[in-house]
PDB file of N, CA and C in Angstrom:
ATOM      1  N   UNK A   1      -2.031 -30.059  10.223  1.00 49.00           N
ATOM      2  CA  UNK A   1      -1.371 -29.804   9.515  1.00 49.00           C
ATOM      3  C   UNK A   1       0.115 -29.495   9.938  1.00 49.00           C
ATOM      4  N   UNK A   2       1.370 -28.465   9.067  1.00 55.00           N
ATOM      5  CA  UNK A   2       2.106 -28.334   9.719  1.00 55.00           C
ATOM      6  C   UNK A   2       2.072 -26.873  10.097  1.00 55.00           C
ATOM      7  N   UNK A   3       0.901 -26.108   9.762  1.00 55.00           N
ATOM      8  CA  UNK A   3       0.580 -24.744  10.029  1.00 55.00           C
ATOM      9  C   UNK A   3      -0.234 -24.654  11.424  1.00 55.00           C
ATOM     10  N   UNK A   4      -0.409 -25.997  11.957  1.00 61.00           N
ATOM     11  CA  UNK A   4      -0.752 -25.998  12.954  1.00 61.00           C
ATOM     12  C   UNK A   4      -2.354 -25.156  13.140  1.00 61.00           C
ATOM     13  N   UNK A   5      -3.140 -25.355  12.214  1.00 72.00           N
ATOM     14  CA  UNK A   5      -4.482 -25.072  11.570  1.00 72.00           C
ATOM     15  C   UNK A   5      -4.461 -23.486  11.735  1.00 72.00           C
ATOM     16  N   UNK A   6      -3.522 -22.589  11.859  1.00 73.00           N
ATOM     17  CA  UNK A   6      -3.766 -21.042  11.984  1.00 73.00           C
ATOM     18  C   UNK A   6      -4.358 -20.636  10.950  1.00 73.00           C
ATOM     19  N   UNK A   7      -5.288 -19.434  11.030  1.00 81.00           N
ATOM     20  CA  UNK A   7      -5.996 -18.904  10.151  1.00 81.00           C
ATOM     21  C   UNK A   7      -5.384 -18.387   8.854  1.00 81.00           C
ATOM     22  N   UNK A   8      -5.856 -18.045   7.897  1.00 80.00           N
ATOM     23  CA  UNK A   8      -4.676 -17.699   7.104  1.00 80.00           C
ATOM     24  C   UNK A   8      -4.284 -16.090   7.265  1.00 80.00           C
ATOM     25  N   UNK A   9      -5.094 -15.812   7.785  1.00 78.00           N
ATOM     26  CA  UNK A   9      -4.939 -14.130   8.024  1.00 78.00           C
ATOM     27  C   UNK A   9      -3.856 -13.805   9.179  1.00 78.00           C
ATOM     28  N   UNK A  10      -3.613 -14.260  10.124  1.00 80.00           N
ATOM     29  CA  UNK A  10      -2.980 -14.973  11.075  1.00 80.00           C
ATOM     30  C   UNK A  10      -1.390 -15.136  10.070  1.00 80.00           C
ATOM     31  N   UNK A  11      -1.187 -16.071   9.352  1.00 79.00           N
ATOM     32  CA  UNK A  11      -0.045 -16.609   8.641  1.00 79.00           C
ATOM     33  C   UNK A  11       0.159 -15.326   8.199  1.00 79.00           C
ATOM     34  N   UNK A  12      -0.639 -14.595   7.180  1.00 78.00           N
ATOM     35  CA  UNK A  12      -0.127 -13.276   6.007  1.00 78.00           C
ATOM     36  C   UNK A  12       0.433 -12.470   7.048  1.00 78.00           C
ATOM     37  N   UNK A  13      -0.383 -12.370   8.196  1.00 78.00           N
ATOM     38  CA  UNK A  13       0.327 -10.995   8.829  1.00 78.00           C
ATOM     39  C   UNK A  13       1.541 -11.454   9.693  1.00 78.00           C
ATOM     40  N   UNK A  14       1.803 -12.733  10.367  1.00 77.00           N
ATOM     41  CA  UNK A  14       2.876 -12.981  10.516  1.00 77.00           C
ATOM     42  C   UNK A  14       4.314 -12.683   9.472  1.00 77.00           C
ATOM     43  N   UNK A  15       4.071 -13.238   8.481  1.00 73.00           N
ATOM     44  CA  UNK A  15       5.476 -12.554   7.633  1.00 73.00           C
ATOM     45  C   UNK A  15       5.008 -11.511   6.900  1.00 73.00           C
ATOM     46  N   UNK A  16       4.347 -10.682   7.067  1.00 76.00           N
ATOM     47  CA  UNK A  16       3.803  -9.269   6.661  1.00 76.00           C
ATOM     48  C   UNK A  16       5.095  -8.423   7.995  1.00 76.00           C
ATOM     49  N   UNK A  17       4.946  -9.141   9.424  1.00 81.00           N
ATOM     50  CA  UNK A  17       5.835  -8.466   9.805  1.00 81.00           C
ATOM     51  C   UNK A  17       7.598  -8.476   9.768  1.00 81.00           C
ATOM     52  N   UNK A  18       7.829  -9.044   8.750  1.00 82.00           N
ATOM     53  CA  UNK A  18       9.198  -9.525   7.983  1.00 82.00           C
ATOM     54  C   UNK A  18       9.203  -7.971   7.638  1.00 82.00           C
ATOM     55  N   UNK A  19       8.239  -7.282   6.797  1.00 81.00           N
ATOM     56  CA  UNK A  19       8.563  -6.374   6.100  1.00 81.00           C
ATOM     57  C   UNK A  19       8.231  -5.106   6.802  1.00 81.00           C
ATOM     58  N   UNK A  20       7.562  -5.205   7.668  1.00 84.00           N
ATOM     59  CA  UNK A  20       7.221  -4.363   8.698  1.00 84.00           C
ATOM     60  C   UNK A  20       8.447  -4.044   9.358  1.00 84.00           C
ATOM     61  N   UNK A  21       9.695  -4.567   9.863  1.00 87.00           N
ATOM     62  CA  UNK A  21      11.224  -4.433   9.911  1.00 87.00           C
ATOM     63  C   UNK A  21      12.079  -4.083   9.153  1.00 87.00           C
ATOM     64  N   UNK A  22      12.016  -5.124   7.607  1.00 86.00           N
ATOM     65  CA  UNK A  22      12.948  -4.957   7.067  1.00 86.00           C
ATOM     66  C   UNK A  22      13.093  -3.596   6.129  1.00 86.00           C
ATOM     67  N   UNK A  23      12.010  -3.148   5.920  1.00 87.00           N
ATOM     68  CA  UNK A  23      12.092  -2.421   4.687  1.00 87.00           C
ATOM     69  C   UNK A  23      12.753  -1.098   5.539  1.00 87.00           C
ATOM     70  N   UNK A  24      12.051  -0.666   6.893  1.00 86.00           N
ATOM     71  CA  UNK A  24      12.498   0.462   7.311  1.00 86.00           C
ATOM     72  C   UNK A  24      13.801   0.374   7.857  1.00 86.00           C
ATOM     73  N   UNK A  25      14.847  -0.714   7.792  1.00 87.00           N
ATOM     74  CA  UNK A  25      15.800  -0.726   8.601  1.00 87.00           C
ATOM     75  C   UNK A  25      16.546  -0.894   7.396  1.00 87.00           C
ATOM     76  N   UNK A  26      16.214  -1.273   6.093  1.00 86.00           N
ATOM     77  CA  UNK A  26      17.176  -0.961   4.591  1.00 86.00           C
ATOM     78  C   UNK A  26      17.253   0.326   4.574  1.00 86.00           C
ATOM     79  N   UNK A  27      15.877   1.375   4.540  1.00 86.00           N
ATOM     80  CA  UNK A  27      15.891   2.545   4.690  1.00 86.00           C
ATOM     81  C   UNK A  27      16.571   3.440   5.463  1.00 86.00           C
ATOM     82  N   UNK A  28      17.057   2.918   6.439  1.00 87.00           N
ATOM     83  CA  UNK A  28      17.597   3.519   7.881  1.00 87.00           C
ATOM     84  C   UNK A  28      18.981   3.748   7.310  1.00 87.00           C
ATOM     85  N   UNK A  29      19.483   2.901   6.406  1.00 84.00           N
ATOM     86  CA  UNK A  29      20.845   3.082   6.173  1.00 84.00           C
ATOM     87  C   UNK A  29      21.569   4.574   5.631  1.00 84.00           C
ATOM     88  N   UNK A  30      22.480   5.024   6.118  1.00 81.00           N
ATOM     89  CA  UNK A  30      22.962   6.348   5.495  1.00 81.00           C
ATOM     90  C   UNK A  30      24.435   5.784   4.893  1.00 81.00           C
ATOM     91  N   UNK A  31      25.102   6.694   3.839  1.00 86.00           N
ATOM     92  CA  UNK A  31      23.843   7.952   2.956  1.00 86.00           C
ATOM     93  C   UNK A  31      22.898   6.527   2.161  1.00 86.00           C
ATOM     94  N   UNK A  32      22.094   6.810   1.797  1.00 87.00           N
ATOM     95  CA  UNK A  32      21.060   6.574   0.844  1.00 87.00           C
ATOM     96  C   UNK A  32      20.678   7.277  -0.651  1.00 87.00           C
ATOM     97  N   UNK A  33      20.780   6.426  -1.632  1.00 90.00           N
ATOM     98  CA  UNK A  33      20.285   7.566  -2.502  1.00 90.00           C
ATOM     99  C   UNK A  33      19.112   7.805  -2.863  1.00 90.00           C
ATOM    100  N   UNK A  34      18.513   8.943  -3.299  1.00 88.00           N
ATOM    101  CA  UNK A  34      17.406   9.646  -3.444  1.00 88.00           C
ATOM    102  C   UNK A  34      16.139   8.387  -4.056  1.00 88.00           C
ATOM    103  N   UNK A  35      16.887   7.420  -5.101  1.00 90.00           N
ATOM    104  CA  UNK A  35      15.899   6.688  -5.627  1.00 90.00           C
ATOM    105  C   UNK A  35      15.244   5.523  -5.275  1.00 90.00           C
ATOM    106  N   UNK A  36      16.644   5.149  -3.946  1.00 91.00           N
ATOM    107  CA  UNK A  36      16.633   4.029  -3.465  1.00 91.00           C
ATOM    108  C   UNK A  36      15.639   3.985  -2.341  1.00 91.00           C
ATOM    109  N   UNK A  37      16.019   5.586  -1.407  1.00 90.00           N
ATOM    110  CA  UNK A  37      14.679   5.918  -0.703  1.00 90.00           C
ATOM    111  C   UNK A  37      13.317   5.819  -0.908  1.00 90.00           C
ATOM    112  N   UNK A  38      13.273   6.478  -2.052  1.00 91.00           N
ATOM    113  CA  UNK A  38      11.867   6.356  -2.596  1.00 91.00           C
ATOM    114  C   UNK A  38      11.083   5.090  -2.917  1.00 91.00           C
ATOM    115  N   UNK A  39      12.084   4.373  -3.424  1.00 93.00           N
ATOM    116  CA  UNK A  39      11.690   3.098  -3.812  1.00 93.00           C
ATOM    117  C   UNK A  39      11.088   2.008  -2.303  1.00 93.00           C
ATOM    118  N   UNK A  40      12.127   2.634  -1.383  1.00 92.00           N
ATOM    119  CA  UNK A  40      11.779   1.648   0.165  1.00 92.00           C
ATOM    120  C   UNK A  40      10.451   2.455   0.244  1.00 92.00           C
ATOM    121  N   UNK A  41      10.327   3.718   0.208  1.00 91.00           N
ATOM    122  CA  UNK A  41       8.870   4.680   0.862  1.00 91.00           C
ATOM    123  C   UNK A  41       7.982   3.934   0.291  1.00 91.00           C
ATOM    124  N   UNK A  42       7.710   3.702  -1.091  1.00 93.00           N
ATOM    125  CA  UNK A  42       6.743   2.944  -1.715  1.00 93.00           C
ATOM    126  C   UNK A  42       6.683   1.693  -1.498  1.00 93.00           C
ATOM    127  N   UNK A  43       7.737   0.744  -1.318  1.00 93.00           N
ATOM    128  CA  UNK A  43       7.423  -0.537  -0.828  1.00 93.00           C
ATOM    129  C   UNK A  43       6.479  -1.049   0.373  1.00 93.00           C
ATOM    130  N   UNK A  44       7.005   0.099   1.492  1.00 91.00           N
ATOM    131  CA  UNK A  44       6.759   0.180   2.860  1.00 91.00           C
ATOM    132  C   UNK A  44       5.277   0.498   2.809  1.00 91.00           C
ATOM    133  N   UNK A  45       4.661   1.134   1.789  1.00 91.00           N
ATOM    134  CA  UNK A  45       3.005   1.148   1.716  1.00 91.00           C
ATOM    135  C   UNK A  45       2.598   0.039   0.939  1.00 91.00           C
ATOM    136  N   UNK A  46       3.399  -0.585  -0.214  1.00 92.00           N
ATOM    137  CA  UNK A  46       2.729  -1.325  -1.142  1.00 92.00           C
ATOM    138  C   UNK A  46       2.676  -2.765  -0.310  1.00 92.00           C
ATOM    139  N   UNK A  47       3.345  -3.199   0.487  1.00 90.00           N
ATOM    140  CA  UNK A  47       3.583  -4.606   0.702  1.00 90.00           C
ATOM    141  C   UNK A  47       2.375  -4.752   1.825  1.00 90.00           C
ATOM    142  N   UNK A  48       1.928  -3.676   2.717  1.00 88.00           N
ATOM    143  CA  UNK A  48       0.797  -4.315   3.174  1.00 88.00           C
ATOM    144  C   UNK A  48      -0.544  -4.005   2.200  1.00 88.00           C
ATOM    145  N   UNK A  49      -0.387  -3.561   1.747  1.00 90.00           N
ATOM    146  CA  UNK A  49      -1.687  -3.646   0.623  1.00 90.00           C
ATOM    147  C   UNK A  49      -1.532  -4.647  -0.372  1.00 90.00           C
ATOM    148  N   UNK A  50      -0.567  -5.190  -0.547  1.00 91.00           N
ATOM    149  CA  UNK A  50      -0.264  -6.322  -1.123  1.00 91.00           C
ATOM    150  C   UNK A  50      -1.079  -7.670  -0.446  1.00 91.00           C
ATOM    151  N   UNK A  51      -0.422  -7.688   0.930  1.00 88.00           N
ATOM    152  CA  UNK A  51      -0.465  -8.955   1.743  1.00 88.00           C
ATOM    153  C   UNK A  51      -2.042  -9.094   2.247  1.00 88.00           C
ATOM    154  N   UNK A  52      -2.748  -7.221   2.282  1.00 87.00           N
ATOM    155  CA  UNK A  52      -4.329  -7.623   2.204  1.00 87.00           C
ATOM    156  C   UNK A  52      -5.233  -7.795   1.315  1.00 87.00           C
ATOM    157  N   UNK A  53      -4.577  -7.727  -0.061  1.00 90.00           N
ATOM    158  CA  UNK A  53      -5.333  -7.905  -1.292  1.00 90.00           C
ATOM    159  C   UNK A  53      -5.578  -9.450  -1.448  1.00 90.00           C
ATOM    160  N   UNK A  54      -4.114  -9.806  -1.348  1.00 89.00           N
ATOM    161  CA  UNK A  54      -3.375 -11.122  -2.421  1.00 89.00           C
ATOM    162  C   UNK A  54      -4.291 -12.092  -1.781  1.00 89.00           C
ATOM    163  N   UNK A  55      -4.802 -12.318  -0.700  1.00 87.00           N
ATOM    164  CA  UNK A  55      -5.521 -13.528  -0.261  1.00 87.00           C
ATOM    165  C   UNK A  55      -7.197 -14.008  -1.293  1.00 87.00           C
ATOM    166  N   UNK A  56      -7.432 -12.399  -1.729  1.00 89.00           N
ATOM    167  CA  UNK A  56      -8.350 -12.350  -2.843  1.00 89.00           C
ATOM    168  C   UNK A  56      -8.233 -13.524  -3.608  1.00 89.00           C
ATOM    169  N   UNK A  57      -6.966 -13.764  -4.100  1.00 92.00           N
ATOM    170  CA  UNK A  57      -6.493 -14.389  -5.372  1.00 92.00           C
ATOM    171  C   UNK A  57      -6.267 -15.611  -5.061  1.00 92.00           C
ATOM    172  N   UNK A  58      -5.380 -15.928  -3.910  1.00 90.00           N
ATOM    173  CA  UNK A  58      -4.862 -17.015  -4.171  1.00 90.00           C
ATOM    174  C   UNK A  58      -4.617 -16.982  -2.120  1.00 90.00           C
ATOM    175  N   UNK A  59      -5.031 -18.621  -1.627  1.00 87.00           N
ATOM    176  CA  UNK A  59      -4.929 -18.662  -0.063  1.00 87.00           C
ATOM    177  C   UNK A  59      -3.378 -19.339   0.266  1.00 87.00           C
ATOM    178  N   UNK A  60      -2.611 -19.673  -0.863  1.00 89.00           N
ATOM    179  CA  UNK A  60      -1.418 -19.924  -0.682  1.00 89.00           C
ATOM    180  C   UNK A  60      -0.290 -18.990  -0.147  1.00 89.00           C
ATOM    181  N   UNK A  61       0.052 -19.103   1.392  1.00 85.00           N
ATOM    182  CA  UNK A  61       0.833 -18.220   1.885  1.00 85.00           C
ATOM    183  C   UNK A  61       2.394 -17.862   0.827  1.00 85.00           C
ATOM    184  N   UNK A  62       2.757 -18.985   0.526  1.00 88.00           N
ATOM    185  CA  UNK A  62       4.052 -18.844   0.129  1.00 88.00           C
ATOM    186  C   UNK A  62       3.786 -17.716  -1.433  1.00 88.00           C
ATOM    187  N   UNK A  63       2.842 -18.003  -2.174  1.00 92.00           N
ATOM    188  CA  UNK A  63       2.464 -17.315  -3.216  1.00 92.00           C
ATOM    189  C   UNK A  63       2.593 -15.831  -2.812  1.00 92.00           C
ATOM    190  N   UNK A  64       1.425 -15.920  -1.436  1.00 89.00           N
ATOM    191  CA  UNK A  64       1.061 -14.236  -1.131  1.00 89.00           C
ATOM    192  C   UNK A  64       2.726 -13.689  -0.565  1.00 89.00           C
ATOM    193  N   UNK A  65       3.951 -14.172   0.153  1.00 88.00           N
ATOM    194  CA  UNK A  65       5.059 -13.960   0.283  1.00 88.00           C
ATOM    195  C   UNK A  65       5.384 -13.625  -1.167  1.00 88.00           C
ATOM    196  N   UNK A  66       5.675 -14.184  -1.735  1.00 93.00           N
ATOM    197  CA  UNK A  66       6.417 -14.012  -3.197  1.00 93.00           C
ATOM    198  C   UNK A  66       5.681 -12.902  -3.942  1.00 93.00           C
ATOM    199  N   UNK A  67       4.414 -12.914  -3.789  1.00 93.00           N
ATOM    200  CA  UNK A  67       4.049 -11.336  -3.981  1.00 93.00           C
ATOM    201  C   UNK A  67       4.532 -10.247  -3.828  1.00 93.00           C
ATOM    202  N   UNK A  68       4.640 -10.135  -2.246  1.00 92.00           N
ATOM    203  CA  UNK A  68       5.151  -9.074  -1.497  1.00 92.00           C
ATOM    204  C   UNK A  68       6.422  -8.912  -2.489  1.00 92.00           C
ATOM    205  N   UNK A  69       7.641  -9.745  -2.562  1.00 93.00           N
ATOM    206  CA  UNK A  69       8.643  -9.711  -2.780  1.00 93.00           C
ATOM    207  C   UNK A  69       8.646  -9.190  -4.573  1.00 93.00           C
ATOM    208  N   UNK A  70       7.600  -9.492  -5.307  1.00 95.00           N
ATOM    209  CA  UNK A  70       7.579  -9.147  -6.394  1.00 95.00           C
ATOM    210  C   UNK A  70       7.380  -7.732  -6.337  1.00 95.00           C
ATOM    211  N   UNK A  71       6.340  -7.257  -5.484  1.00 94.00           N
ATOM    212  CA  UNK A  71       6.184  -5.678  -4.816  1.00 94.00           C
ATOM    213  C   UNK A  71       7.531  -4.909  -4.462  1.00 94.00           C
ATOM    214  N   UNK A  72       8.401  -5.331  -3.706  1.00 93.00           N
ATOM    215  CA  UNK A  72       9.107  -4.637  -3.422  1.00 93.00           C
ATOM    216  C   UNK A  72      10.534  -4.539  -4.459  1.00 93.00           C
ATOM    217  N   UNK A  73      10.712  -5.738  -4.950  1.00 95.00           N
ATOM    218  CA  UNK A  73      11.744  -5.794  -6.373  1.00 95.00           C
ATOM    219  C   UNK A  73      10.659  -4.743  -7.577  1.00 95.00           C
ATOM    220  N   UNK A  74       9.535  -4.466  -7.795  1.00 96.00           N
ATOM    221  CA  UNK A  74       8.738  -3.915  -8.763  1.00 96.00           C
ATOM    222  C   UNK A  74       9.223  -2.102  -8.275  1.00 96.00           C
ATOM    223  N   UNK A  75       9.279  -1.623  -7.223  1.00 95.00           N
ATOM    224  CA  UNK A  75       9.340  -0.531  -6.579  1.00 95.00           C
ATOM    225  C   UNK A  75      11.087  -0.434  -6.705  1.00 95.00           C
ATOM    226  N   UNK A  76      11.753  -1.091  -6.848  1.00 94.00           N
ATOM    227  CA  UNK A  76      13.398  -1.123  -7.058  1.00 94.00           C
ATOM    228  C   UNK A  76      13.439  -0.691  -8.483  1.00 94.00           C
ATOM    229  N   UNK A  77      12.558  -1.579  -8.989  1.00 95.00           N
ATOM    230  CA  UNK A  77      13.104  -1.158 -10.526  1.00 95.00           C
ATOM    231  C   UNK A  77      12.405  -0.146 -11.124  1.00 95.00           C
ATOM    232  N   UNK A  78      11.236   0.227 -10.504  1.00 95.00           N
ATOM    233  CA  UNK A  78      10.584   1.312 -11.320  1.00 95.00           C
ATOM    234  C   UNK A  78      11.381   2.521 -10.750  1.00 95.00           C
ATOM    235  N   UNK A  79      11.912   2.440  -9.549  1.00 94.00           N
ATOM    236  CA  UNK A  79      12.849   3.666  -9.206  1.00 94.00           C
ATOM    237  C   UNK A  79      14.316   3.744  -9.600  1.00 94.00           C
ATOM    238  N   UNK A  80      14.980   2.590 -10.240  1.00 91.00           N
ATOM    239  CA  UNK A  80      15.955   2.692 -10.788  1.00 91.00           C
ATOM    240  C   UNK A  80      15.937   3.194 -12.169  1.00 91.00           C
ATOM    241  N   UNK A  81      15.265   2.671 -13.033  1.00 92.00           N
ATOM    242  CA  UNK A  81      14.618   3.501 -14.261  1.00 92.00           C
ATOM    243  C   UNK A  81      14.041   4.486 -14.674  1.00 92.00           C
ATOM    244  N   UNK A  82      13.776   5.384 -13.324  1.00 90.00           N
ATOM    245  CA  UNK A  82      13.209   6.530 -13.456  1.00 90.00           C
ATOM    246  C   UNK A  82      13.926   7.401 -12.765  1.00 90.00           C
ATOM    247  N   UNK A  83      15.076   7.033 -12.339  1.00 81.00           N
ATOM    248  CA  UNK A  83      16.184   7.922 -11.440  1.00 81.00           C
ATOM    249  C   UNK A  83      16.741   8.998 -12.132  1.00 81.00           C
ATOM    250  N   UNK A  84      16.654  10.338 -11.676  1.00 75.00           N
ATOM    251  CA  UNK A  84      17.437  11.154 -12.276  1.00 75.00           C
ATOM    252  C   UNK A  84      18.846  11.327 -11.730  1.00 75.00           C
ATOM    253  N   UNK A  85      19.864  11.116 -13.014  1.00 67.00           N
ATOM    254  CA  UNK A  85      21.199  10.661 -12.481  1.00 67.00           C
ATOM    255  C   UNK A  85      21.929  11.691 -11.631  1.00 67.00           C
ATOM    256  N   UNK A  86      21.418  13.048 -11.823  1.00 58.00           N
ATOM    257  CA  UNK A  86      22.052  14.077 -10.698  1.00 58.00           C
ATOM    258  C   UNK A  86      21.231  14.370  -9.805  1.00 58.00           C
ATOM    259  N   UNK A  87      19.955  13.659  -9.222  1.00 54.00           N
ATOM    260  CA  UNK A  87      19.451  13.938  -8.193  1.00 54.00           C
ATOM    261  C   UNK A  87      20.215  13.886  -6.747  1.00 54.00           C
ATOM    262  N   UNK A  88      19.779  15.108  -6.201  1.00 55.00           N
ATOM    263  CA  UNK A  88      20.751  15.070  -4.810  1.00 55.00           C
ATOM    264  C   UNK A  88      19.294  14.546  -3.787  1.00 55.00           C
ATOM    265  N   UNK A  89      19.757  14.047  -2.756  1.00 51.00           N
ATOM    266  CA  UNK A  89      19.194  13.836  -1.525  1.00 51.00           C
ATOM    267  C   UNK A  89      19.123  14.745  -0.597  1.00 51.00           C
ATOM    268  N   UNK A  90      17.921  15.457  -0.056  1.00 53.00           N
ATOM    269  CA  UNK A  90      18.095  16.782   0.758  1.00 53.00           C
ATOM    270  C   UNK A  90      17.493  15.856   2.277  1.00 53.00           C
ATOM    271  N   UNK A  91      17.167  15.174   2.484  1.00 51.00           N
ATOM    272  CA  UNK A  91      17.029  14.523   3.243  1.00 51.00           C
ATOM    273  C   UNK A  91      15.367  14.420   4.229  1.00 51.00           C
ATOM    274  N   UNK A  92      14.654  15.392   3.089  1.00 54.00           N
ATOM    275  CA  UNK A  92      13.216  15.701   3.590  1.00 54.00           C
ATOM    276  C   UNK A  92      12.555  14.662   2.843  1.00 54.00           C
ATOM    277  N   UNK A  93      11.429  14.461   3.723  1.00 54.00           N
ATOM    278  CA  UNK A  93      10.451  13.598   3.391  1.00 54.00           C
ATOM    279  C   UNK A  93       9.291  14.333   3.082  1.00 54.00           C
ATOM    280  N   UNK A  94       8.375  14.331   2.386  1.00 57.00           N
ATOM    281  CA  UNK A  94       7.450  15.085   1.800  1.00 57.00           C
ATOM    282  C   UNK A  94       6.266  14.400   1.915  1.00 57.00           C
ATOM    283  N   UNK A  95       5.135  15.425   2.086  1.00 60.00           N
ATOM    284  CA  UNK A  95       3.341  14.344   1.819  1.00 60.00           C
ATOM    285  C   UNK A  95       3.344  13.563   2.751  1.00 60.00           C
ATOM    286  N   UNK A  96       2.662  12.313   2.762  1.00 56.00           N
ATOM    287  CA  UNK A  96       2.216  11.634   3.894  1.00 56.00           C
ATOM    288  C   UNK A  96       3.011  10.960   4.381  1.00 56.00           C
ATOM    289  N   UNK A  97       4.157  10.654   3.613  1.00 56.00           N
ATOM    290  CA  UNK A  97       5.198   9.731   3.927  1.00 56.00           C
ATOM    291  C   UNK A  97       5.933  10.158   5.081  1.00 56.00           C
ATOM    292  N   UNK A  98       6.021  11.501   5.380  1.00 56.00           N
ATOM    293  CA  UNK A  98       6.946  12.005   6.340  1.00 56.00           C
ATOM    294  C   UNK A  98       5.944  11.466   7.977  1.00 56.00           C
ATOM    295  N   UNK A  99       4.835  11.183   7.993  1.00 56.00           N
ATOM    296  CA  UNK A  99       4.381  10.753   9.186  1.00 56.00           C
ATOM    297  C   UNK A  99       4.891   9.106   9.485  1.00 56.00           C
ATOM    298  N   UNK A 100       5.460   8.830   8.424  1.00 57.00           N
ATOM    299  CA  UNK A 100       6.102   7.269   8.526  1.00 57.00           C
ATOM    300  C   UNK A 100       7.114   7.277   9.127  1.00 57.00           C
ATOM    301  N   UNK A 101       8.027   8.533   8.794  1.00 56.00           N
ATOM    302  CA  UNK A 101       9.480   8.649   9.181  1.00 56.00           C
ATOM    303  C   UNK A 101       9.944   9.715  10.441  1.00 56.00           C
ATOM    304  N   UNK A 102       9.233   9.416  12.075  1.00 51.00           N
ATOM    305  CA  UNK A 102       8.954  10.151  12.750  1.00 51.00           C
ATOM    306  C   UNK A 102      10.445  10.689  13.119  1.00 51.00           C
ATOM    307  N   UNK A 103      11.553  10.409  12.628  1.00 53.00           N
ATOM    308  CA  UNK A 103      13.132  11.321  13.043  1.00 53.00           C
ATOM    309  C   UNK A 103      12.864  12.271  12.086  1.00 53.00           C
ATOM    310  N   UNK A 104      12.306  12.302  11.006  1.00 50.00           N
ATOM    311  CA  UNK A 104      12.808  13.746  10.118  1.00 50.00           C
ATOM    312  C   UNK A 104      11.547  14.962  10.970  1.00 50.00           C
ATOM    313  N   UNK A 105      10.887  14.592  11.598  1.00 46.00           N
ATOM    314  CA  UNK A 105      10.278  16.026  11.711  1.00 46.00           C
ATOM    315  C   UNK A 105      10.567  16.302  13.108  1.00 46.00           C
ATOM    316  N   UNK A 106      11.492  15.896  13.448  1.00 47.00           N
ATOM    317  CA  UNK A 106      12.160  16.535  14.957  1.00 47.00           C
ATOM    318  C   UNK A 106      13.116  17.534  14.968  1.00 47.00           C
TER     319      UNK A 106
END
């Protein structure tokens, strides 16, 4: 077939690498509103979870990638609708997410 017989896990890992680089790149833009930083933090944690769990529901890699897109858009939607209008970005990342942003602790 066109996929060269690659196992599903390798296909899913291959396109998850797109998210591994895209989400942190979007997050690195400055200045970034607090709600968008929060959405991208959540998406960074959610997209690998979706990629790992989605093959239980379907073996279709396009559907799995689509679920990752829905997760990213869902994070944006949630944080846009729940953003505080006067929220100021203090640049600090708290909790477990601070370990994902190595530049914030040095």
